[in-house]
Amino acid sequence: AQRVTQPEKLLSVFKGAPVELKCNYSYSGSPELFWYVQYSRQRLQLLLRHISRESIKGFTADLNKGETSFHLKKPFAQEEDSAMYYCALSGKAAGNKLTFGGGTRVLVKP
Amino acid sequence: DVKVTQSSRYLVKRTGEKVFLECVQDMDHENMFWYRQDPGLGLRLIYFSYDVKMKEKGDIPEGYSVSREKKERFSLILESASTNQTSMYLCASSLRDRGYQETQYFGPGTRLLVL
C-alpha cells in the first residue's frame, strides 16, 4: 500500500532562515509527488509537482527515488510562508488517487 | 478560475441524523472527490467519482455514501451521523487524468460537528 510520511508536525523558523519540510513515501512503481499548501482561512491548493521541476514562491522539491523522499525547501523563509503543507503521492498502481501525508505546519517568526 | 463550492461552512448535527454535504464545481471537471481532514492524519479519501452516476470507494468509505447525478454536483451522505464523523470535509475536482495526475482544486471545506 502507498504511504506518505511527514515526520514533522510543526516547524518554526525565523524570517530569512532556510526551511526544509521532509516527506518520505512508500510506493511500488513510478510515483507522482506533489506539495499542497493551505494558508490561513484559504482553501487547499497545489504548490508544486515533481514533474514540473519548477520553483514556486521560492520553494523547490526534488524527487529522490533512492531515498524515497520529496523534501520541500526554501532558502529564505518569509512570514507569508506560514501555512499548513501537505505532501501527496499518486500513481497508476493506486488508480491515480492522491494519498496525503499528515501535514506540517510551518510558522515563520519575524 | 476554478470554483468549487460547498453548501455549508459549518454544520452541527445530532447522532443518528442523516447529513447531506453538497459540492458543486463550475469547470466541467470529470473527477470529483470527498476527503476528510483531521489533525495529524492529513486528508483521507472517502469516495470519488470519475463520471456521472459513477462512484468508487476511497480509503475510508465506511459510514458514508455519495451521489453524482449531474457532472457538476457531488454529494456526500452520512446515513446515520456518529460522533467520530466530526471533522472537516473537503471536496475537490479535477480534469480527467491524461496519463498523469491532474491538479485537484479544493472547496473551502465544511466543518461538521456531531453531538
PDB file of C-alpha atoms in Angstrom:
ATOM      1  CA  ALA A   1       0.000   0.000   0.000  1.00  0.00           C
ATOM      2  CA  GLN A   2       1.184   3.508  -0.695  1.00  0.00           C
ATOM      3  CA  ARG A   3       2.016   5.758   2.195  1.00  0.00           C
ATOM      4  CA  VAL A   4       3.265   9.300   2.716  1.00  0.00           C
ATOM      5  CA  THR A   5       5.030  10.303   5.917  1.00  0.00           C
ATOM      6  CA  GLN A   6       5.718  13.837   7.068  1.00  0.00           C
ATOM      7  CA  PRO A   7       7.695  13.381  10.278  1.00  0.00           C
ATOM      8  CA  GLU A   8       7.399  16.980  11.500  1.00  0.00           C
ATOM      9  CA  LYS A   9       4.017  18.207  12.668  1.00  0.00           C
ATOM     10  CA  LEU A  10       5.360  21.702  13.331  1.00  0.00           C
ATOM     11  CA  LEU A  11       8.322  23.646  12.006  1.00  0.00           C
ATOM     12  CA  SER A  12       9.130  27.003  13.493  1.00  0.00           C
ATOM     13  CA  VAL A  13      11.771  29.170  11.812  1.00  0.00           C
ATOM     14  CA  PHE A  14      12.797  32.801  11.804  1.00  0.00           C
ATOM     15  CA  LYS A  15      12.252  35.011   8.789  1.00  0.00           C
ATOM     16  CA  GLY A  16      15.188  34.744   6.417  1.00  0.00           C
ATOM     17  CA  ALA A  17      16.266  31.328   7.672  1.00  0.00           C
ATOM     18  CA  PRO A  18      16.166  28.249   5.446  1.00  0.00           C
ATOM     19  CA  VAL A  19      13.273  25.855   5.829  1.00  0.00           C
ATOM     20  CA  GLU A  20      13.031  22.207   4.816  1.00  0.00           C
ATOM     21  CA  LEU A  21       9.883  20.114   5.103  1.00  0.00           C
ATOM     22  CA  LYS A  22      10.507  16.398   4.985  1.00  0.00           C
ATOM     23  CA  CYS A  23       8.387  13.963   3.030  1.00  0.00           C
ATOM     24  CA  ASN A  24       9.041  10.249   2.667  1.00  0.00           C
ATOM     25  CA  TYR A  25       6.914   7.831   0.715  1.00  0.00           C
ATOM     26  CA  SER A  26       6.445   4.157   0.047  1.00  0.00           C
ATOM     27  CA  TYR A  27       5.137   3.083  -3.331  1.00  0.00           C
ATOM     28  CA  SER A  28       5.810   0.235  -5.726  1.00  0.00           C
ATOM     29  CA  GLY A  29       6.140   1.818  -9.119  1.00  0.00           C
ATOM     30  CA  SER A  30       6.793   5.268 -10.517  1.00  0.00           C
ATOM     31  CA  PRO A  31       5.148   7.832  -8.251  1.00  0.00           C
ATOM     32  CA  GLU A  32       3.997  11.338  -8.922  1.00  0.00           C
ATOM     33  CA  LEU A  33       4.708  13.623  -5.973  1.00  0.00           C
ATOM     34  CA  PHE A  34       3.071  16.898  -5.023  1.00  0.00           C
ATOM     35  CA  TRP A  35       3.122  19.560  -2.372  1.00  0.00           C
ATOM     36  CA  TYR A  36      -0.188  21.194  -1.464  1.00  0.00           C
ATOM     37  CA  VAL A  37      -0.438  24.245   0.806  1.00  0.00           C
ATOM     38  CA  GLN A  38      -3.221  25.722   2.910  1.00  0.00           C
ATOM     39  CA  TYR A  39      -2.798  29.299   4.104  1.00  0.00           C
ATOM     40  CA  SER A  40      -4.867  30.578   6.993  1.00  0.00           C
ATOM     41  CA  ARG A  41      -8.560  30.907   6.027  1.00  0.00           C
ATOM     42  CA  GLN A  42      -7.831  29.817   2.456  1.00  0.00           C
ATOM     43  CA  ARG A  43      -8.559  26.621   0.635  1.00  0.00           C
ATOM     44  CA  LEU A  44      -6.019  23.917  -0.031  1.00  0.00           C
ATOM     45  CA  GLN A  45      -4.128  24.498  -3.268  1.00  0.00           C
ATOM     46  CA  LEU A  46      -1.352  22.939  -5.290  1.00  0.00           C
ATOM     47  CA  LEU A  47       2.089  24.406  -4.597  1.00  0.00           C
ATOM     48  CA  LEU A  48       4.222  22.312  -6.891  1.00  0.00           C
ATOM     49  CA  ARG A  49       4.576  18.909  -8.514  1.00  0.00           C
ATOM     50  CA  HIS A  50       7.763  16.999  -9.209  1.00  0.00           C
ATOM     51  CA  ILE A  51       7.208  16.544 -12.927  1.00  0.00           C
ATOM     52  CA  SER A  52       7.165  20.309 -13.428  1.00  0.00           C
ATOM     53  CA  ARG A  53      10.632  20.724 -11.920  1.00  0.00           C
ATOM     54  CA  GLU A  54       9.863  24.364 -11.239  1.00  0.00           C
ATOM     55  CA  SER A  55      10.301  26.729  -8.325  1.00  0.00           C
ATOM     56  CA  ILE A  56       7.103  28.226  -6.926  1.00  0.00           C
ATOM     57  CA  LYS A  57       7.241  31.102  -4.429  1.00  0.00           C
ATOM     58  CA  GLY A  58      10.915  30.258  -3.927  1.00  0.00           C
ATOM     59  CA  PHE A  59      10.158  26.650  -2.990  1.00  0.00           C
ATOM     60  CA  THR A  60      11.770  23.678  -4.692  1.00  0.00           C
ATOM     61  CA  ALA A  61      11.412  19.952  -4.195  1.00  0.00           C
ATOM     62  CA  ASP A  62      13.490  17.145  -5.648  1.00  0.00           C
ATOM     63  CA  LEU A  63      12.271  13.599  -6.006  1.00  0.00           C
ATOM     64  CA  ASN A  64      14.912  11.222  -4.660  1.00  0.00           C
ATOM     65  CA  LYS A  65      13.851   7.727  -5.661  1.00  0.00           C
ATOM     66  CA  GLY A  66      16.794   6.111  -3.883  1.00  0.00           C
ATOM     67  CA  GLU A  67      15.768   7.617  -0.553  1.00  0.00           C
ATOM     68  CA  THR A  68      12.048   7.664  -1.466  1.00  0.00           C
ATOM     69  CA  SER A  69      11.865  11.287  -0.441  1.00  0.00           C
ATOM     70  CA  PHE A  70      10.409  14.523  -1.787  1.00  0.00           C
ATOM     71  CA  HIS A  71      11.553  17.205   0.627  1.00  0.00           C
ATOM     72  CA  LEU A  72      10.365  20.798   0.175  1.00  0.00           C
ATOM     73  CA  LYS A  73      12.965  23.536   0.592  1.00  0.00           C
ATOM     74  CA  LYS A  74      13.188  27.282   0.621  1.00  0.00           C
ATOM     75  CA  PRO A  75      16.474  29.085   1.294  1.00  0.00           C
ATOM     76  CA  PHE A  76      14.980  32.202   2.902  1.00  0.00           C
ATOM     77  CA  ALA A  77      11.620  31.805   4.624  1.00  0.00           C
ATOM     78  CA  GLN A  78       9.137  34.688   4.627  1.00  0.00           C
ATOM     79  CA  GLU A  79       6.328  35.377   7.075  1.00  0.00           C
ATOM     80  CA  GLU A  80       3.780  34.755   4.330  1.00  0.00           C
ATOM     81  CA  ASP A  81       5.058  31.176   4.062  1.00  0.00           C
ATOM     82  CA  SER A  82       3.355  30.372   7.360  1.00  0.00           C
ATOM     83  CA  ALA A  83       0.820  27.705   6.416  1.00  0.00           C
ATOM     84  CA  MET A  84      -0.047  24.025   6.519  1.00  0.00           C
ATOM     85  CA  TYR A  85       1.842  21.944   3.961  1.00  0.00           C
ATOM     86  CA  TYR A  86       0.842  18.518   2.721  1.00  0.00           C
ATOM     87  CA  CYS A  87       2.924  16.127   0.682  1.00  0.00           C
ATOM     88  CA  ALA A  88       0.881  13.887  -1.621  1.00  0.00           C
ATOM     89  CA  LEU A  89       1.530  10.908  -3.860  1.00  0.00           C
ATOM     90  CA  SER A  90      -0.225   9.446  -6.849  1.00  0.00           C
ATOM     91  CA  GLY A  91       0.454   6.747  -9.387  1.00  0.00           C
ATOM     92  CA  LYS A  92      -1.077   4.236 -11.750  1.00  0.00           C
ATOM     93  CA  ALA A  93      -0.722   1.371  -9.264  1.00  0.00           C
ATOM     94  CA  ALA A  94      -3.121   3.221  -6.971  1.00  0.00           C
ATOM     95  CA  GLY A  95      -5.630   4.163  -9.623  1.00  0.00           C
ATOM     96  CA  ASN A  96      -4.223   7.672  -9.731  1.00  0.00           C
ATOM     97  CA  LYS A  97      -5.750   8.538  -6.374  1.00  0.00           C
ATOM     98  CA  LEU A  98      -3.938  11.058  -4.220  1.00  0.00           C
ATOM     99  CA  THR A  99      -2.574   9.871  -0.881  1.00  0.00           C
ATOM    100  CA  PHE A 100      -1.705  12.678   1.540  1.00  0.00           C
ATOM    101  CA  GLY A 101       0.736  12.861   4.387  1.00  0.00           C
ATOM    102  CA  GLY A 102      -0.272  14.069   7.827  1.00  0.00           C
ATOM    103  CA  GLY A 103       0.832  17.624   7.138  1.00  0.00           C
ATOM    104  CA  THR A 104       3.431  20.002   8.547  1.00  0.00           C
ATOM    105  CA  ARG A 105       2.523  23.349   9.991  1.00  0.00           C
ATOM    106  CA  VAL A 106       5.153  25.987   9.249  1.00  0.00           C
ATOM    107  CA  LEU A 107       5.404  29.064  11.410  1.00  0.00           C
ATOM    108  CA  VAL A 108       7.759  31.798  10.257  1.00  0.00           C
ATOM    109  CA  LYS A 109       8.563  34.199  13.051  1.00  0.00           C
ATOM    110  CA  PRO A 110       9.579  37.824  12.408  1.00  0.00           C
TER     111      PRO A 110
ATOM    112  CA  ASP B   1     -10.608  30.400 -12.405  1.00  0.00           C
ATOM    113  CA  VAL B   2     -11.831  27.116 -10.998  1.00  0.00           C
ATOM    114  CA  LYS B   3     -14.573  27.430  -8.479  1.00  0.00           C
ATOM    115  CA  VAL B   4     -15.517  24.601  -6.129  1.00  0.00           C
ATOM    116  CA  THR B   5     -18.227  25.453  -3.656  1.00  0.00           C
ATOM    117  CA  GLN B   6     -19.588  23.567  -0.691  1.00  0.00           C
ATOM    118  CA  SER B   7     -23.094  24.112   0.592  1.00  0.00           C
ATOM    119  CA  SER B   8     -22.176  24.873   4.207  1.00  0.00           C
ATOM    120  CA  ARG B   9     -19.109  26.128   6.053  1.00  0.00           C
ATOM    121  CA  TYR B  10     -20.315  24.861   9.432  1.00  0.00           C
ATOM    122  CA  LEU B  11     -22.825  22.205  10.389  1.00  0.00           C
ATOM    123  CA  VAL B  12     -23.960  20.910  13.768  1.00  0.00           C
ATOM    124  CA  LYS B  13     -25.908  17.657  13.777  1.00  0.00           C
ATOM    125  CA  ARG B  14     -27.044  15.116  16.324  1.00  0.00           C
ATOM    126  CA  THR B  15     -26.027  11.475  16.478  1.00  0.00           C
ATOM    127  CA  GLY B  16     -28.195   9.384  14.199  1.00  0.00           C
ATOM    128  CA  GLU B  17     -29.206  12.206  11.889  1.00  0.00           C
ATOM    129  CA  LYS B  18     -28.865  11.866   8.137  1.00  0.00           C
ATOM    130  CA  VAL B  19     -26.470  14.501   6.832  1.00  0.00           C
ATOM    131  CA  PHE B  20     -26.021  15.782   3.291  1.00  0.00           C
ATOM    132  CA  LEU B  21     -22.927  17.661   2.182  1.00  0.00           C
ATOM    133  CA  GLU B  22     -23.126  19.216  -1.247  1.00  0.00           C
ATOM    134  CA  CYS B  23     -20.306  20.152  -3.591  1.00  0.00           C
ATOM    135  CA  VAL B  24     -20.569  21.972  -6.900  1.00  0.00           C
ATOM    136  CA  GLN B  25     -17.838  22.777  -9.423  1.00  0.00           C
ATOM    137  CA  ASP B  26     -18.180  25.077 -12.405  1.00  0.00           C
ATOM    138  CA  MET B  27     -15.270  23.966 -14.591  1.00  0.00           C
ATOM    139  CA  ASP B  28     -16.763  20.907 -16.268  1.00  0.00           C
ATOM    140  CA  HIS B  29     -14.353  18.607 -14.432  1.00  0.00           C
ATOM    141  CA  GLU B  30     -14.882  14.885 -14.807  1.00  0.00           C
ATOM    142  CA  ASN B  31     -13.317  13.874 -11.487  1.00  0.00           C
ATOM    143  CA  MET B  32     -14.710  14.759  -8.073  1.00  0.00           C
ATOM    144  CA  PHE B  33     -13.532  13.716  -4.624  1.00  0.00           C
ATOM    145  CA  TRP B  34     -14.562  13.819  -0.985  1.00  0.00           C
ATOM    146  CA  TYR B  35     -11.918  13.888   1.753  1.00  0.00           C
ATOM    147  CA  ARG B  36     -11.968  14.347   5.469  1.00  0.00           C
ATOM    148  CA  GLN B  37      -9.207  16.375   7.075  1.00  0.00           C
ATOM    149  CA  ASP B  38      -8.137  15.594  10.631  1.00  0.00           C
ATOM    150  CA  PRO B  39      -5.141  16.968  12.567  1.00  0.00           C
ATOM    151  CA  GLY B  40      -2.143  14.685  12.288  1.00  0.00           C
ATOM    152  CA  LEU B  41      -3.879  12.419   9.791  1.00  0.00           C
ATOM    153  CA  GLY B  42      -3.886  14.772   6.822  1.00  0.00           C
ATOM    154  CA  LEU B  43      -6.517  14.231   4.166  1.00  0.00           C
ATOM    155  CA  ARG B  44      -8.109  10.842   3.734  1.00  0.00           C
ATOM    156  CA  LEU B  45     -10.128   9.945   0.668  1.00  0.00           C
ATOM    157  CA  ILE B  46     -13.699   8.874   1.381  1.00  0.00           C
ATOM    158  CA  TYR B  47     -15.207   8.469  -2.094  1.00  0.00           C
ATOM    159  CA  PHE B  48     -14.523   9.685  -5.586  1.00  0.00           C
ATOM    160  CA  SER B  49     -16.225   9.776  -8.950  1.00  0.00           C
ATOM    161  CA  TYR B  50     -14.816   9.819 -12.462  1.00  0.00           C
ATOM    162  CA  ASP B  51     -18.119  10.418 -14.206  1.00  0.00           C
ATOM    163  CA  VAL B  52     -21.821  10.988 -13.713  1.00  0.00           C
ATOM    164  CA  LYS B  53     -23.544   8.173 -11.796  1.00  0.00           C
ATOM    165  CA  MET B  54     -20.174   6.588 -11.195  1.00  0.00           C
ATOM    166  CA  LYS B  55     -18.593   6.220  -7.754  1.00  0.00           C
ATOM    167  CA  GLU B  56     -15.600   4.490  -6.270  1.00  0.00           C
ATOM    168  CA  LYS B  57     -14.711   3.833  -2.642  1.00  0.00           C
ATOM    169  CA  GLY B  58     -11.717   5.615  -1.269  1.00  0.00           C
ATOM    170  CA  ASP B  59      -9.694   4.635   1.760  1.00  0.00           C
ATOM    171  CA  ILE B  60     -12.333   5.251   4.457  1.00  0.00           C
ATOM    172  CA  PRO B  61     -15.827   4.793   2.936  1.00  0.00           C
ATOM    173  CA  GLU B  62     -17.467   3.189   5.971  1.00  0.00           C
ATOM    174  CA  GLY B  63     -20.427   5.172   7.221  1.00  0.00           C
ATOM    175  CA  TYR B  64     -20.616   7.296   4.073  1.00  0.00           C
ATOM    176  CA  SER B  65     -22.267   7.167   0.684  1.00  0.00           C
ATOM    177  CA  VAL B  66     -22.220   9.506  -2.316  1.00  0.00           C
ATOM    178  CA  SER B  67     -24.366  10.580  -5.210  1.00  0.00           C
ATOM    179  CA  ARG B  68     -23.420  12.072  -8.552  1.00  0.00           C
ATOM    180  CA  GLU B  69     -26.499  12.673 -10.656  1.00  0.00           C
ATOM    181  CA  LYS B  70     -25.037  15.642 -12.537  1.00  0.00           C
ATOM    182  CA  LYS B  71     -21.490  16.274 -13.681  1.00  0.00           C
ATOM    183  CA  GLU B  72     -21.072  19.426 -11.627  1.00  0.00           C
ATOM    184  CA  ARG B  73     -22.509  18.131  -8.346  1.00  0.00           C
ATOM    185  CA  PHE B  74     -21.148  15.510  -5.951  1.00  0.00           C
ATOM    186  CA  SER B  75     -22.956  14.856  -2.685  1.00  0.00           C
ATOM    187  CA  LEU B  76     -21.631  13.137   0.419  1.00  0.00           C
ATOM    188  CA  ILE B  77     -24.185  11.450   2.644  1.00  0.00           C
ATOM    189  CA  LEU B  78     -23.792  10.360   6.227  1.00  0.00           C
ATOM    190  CA  GLU B  79     -26.650   7.885   6.632  1.00  0.00           C
ATOM    191  CA  SER B  80     -26.573   7.984  10.437  1.00  0.00           C
ATOM    192  CA  ALA B  81     -24.114  10.508  11.803  1.00  0.00           C
ATOM    193  CA  SER B  82     -21.828   9.466  14.625  1.00  0.00           C
ATOM    194  CA  THR B  83     -19.515  11.485  16.837  1.00  0.00           C
ATOM    195  CA  ASN B  84     -16.427  10.004  15.174  1.00  0.00           C
ATOM    196  CA  GLN B  85     -17.539  11.661  11.948  1.00  0.00           C
ATOM    197  CA  THR B  86     -16.912  15.079  13.450  1.00  0.00           C
ATOM    198  CA  SER B  87     -14.339  16.504  11.073  1.00  0.00           C
ATOM    199  CA  MET B  88     -13.547  18.954   8.286  1.00  0.00           C
ATOM    200  CA  TYR B  89     -14.844  17.691   4.949  1.00  0.00           C
ATOM    201  CA  LEU B  90     -13.174  18.822   1.735  1.00  0.00           C
ATOM    202  CA  CYS B  91     -14.486  18.416  -1.761  1.00  0.00           C
ATOM    203  CA  ALA B  92     -12.183  18.565  -4.792  1.00  0.00           C
ATOM    204  CA  SER B  93     -12.439  18.301  -8.537  1.00  0.00           C
ATOM    205  CA  SER B  94     -10.038  17.770 -11.412  1.00  0.00           C
ATOM    206  CA  LEU B  95      -9.922  17.143 -15.111  1.00  0.00           C
ATOM    207  CA  ARG B  96      -9.804  13.567 -16.318  1.00  0.00           C
ATOM    208  CA  ASP B  97      -6.285  12.198 -15.910  1.00  0.00           C
ATOM    209  CA  ARG B  98      -4.256  12.067 -19.113  1.00  0.00           C
ATOM    210  CA  GLY B  99      -1.510   9.669 -18.156  1.00  0.00           C
ATOM    211  CA  TYR B 100      -0.583  11.875 -15.219  1.00  0.00           C
ATOM    212  CA  GLN B 101      -2.374  13.199 -12.185  1.00  0.00           C
ATOM    213  CA  GLU B 102      -4.284  16.402 -12.901  1.00  0.00           C
ATOM    214  CA  THR B 103      -4.272  19.183 -10.325  1.00  0.00           C
ATOM    215  CA  GLN B 104      -7.079  18.864  -7.796  1.00  0.00           C
ATOM    216  CA  TYR B 105      -8.988  22.029  -6.917  1.00  0.00           C
ATOM    217  CA  PHE B 106     -10.473  22.183  -3.469  1.00  0.00           C
ATOM    218  CA  GLY B 107     -13.549  23.704  -1.959  1.00  0.00           C
ATOM    219  CA  PRO B 108     -13.438  25.796   1.231  1.00  0.00           C
ATOM    220  CA  GLY B 109     -14.475  22.874   3.420  1.00  0.00           C
ATOM    221  CA  THR B 110     -17.396  22.056   5.684  1.00  0.00           C
ATOM    222  CA  ARG B 111     -16.697  21.723   9.384  1.00  0.00           C
ATOM    223  CA  LEU B 112     -19.133  19.165  10.767  1.00  0.00           C
ATOM    224  CA  LEU B 113     -19.754  18.702  14.472  1.00  0.00           C
ATOM    225  CA  VAL B 114     -21.806  15.672  15.507  1.00  0.00           C
ATOM    226  CA  LEU B 115     -23.145  15.871  19.046  1.00  0.00           C
TER     227      LEU B 115
END
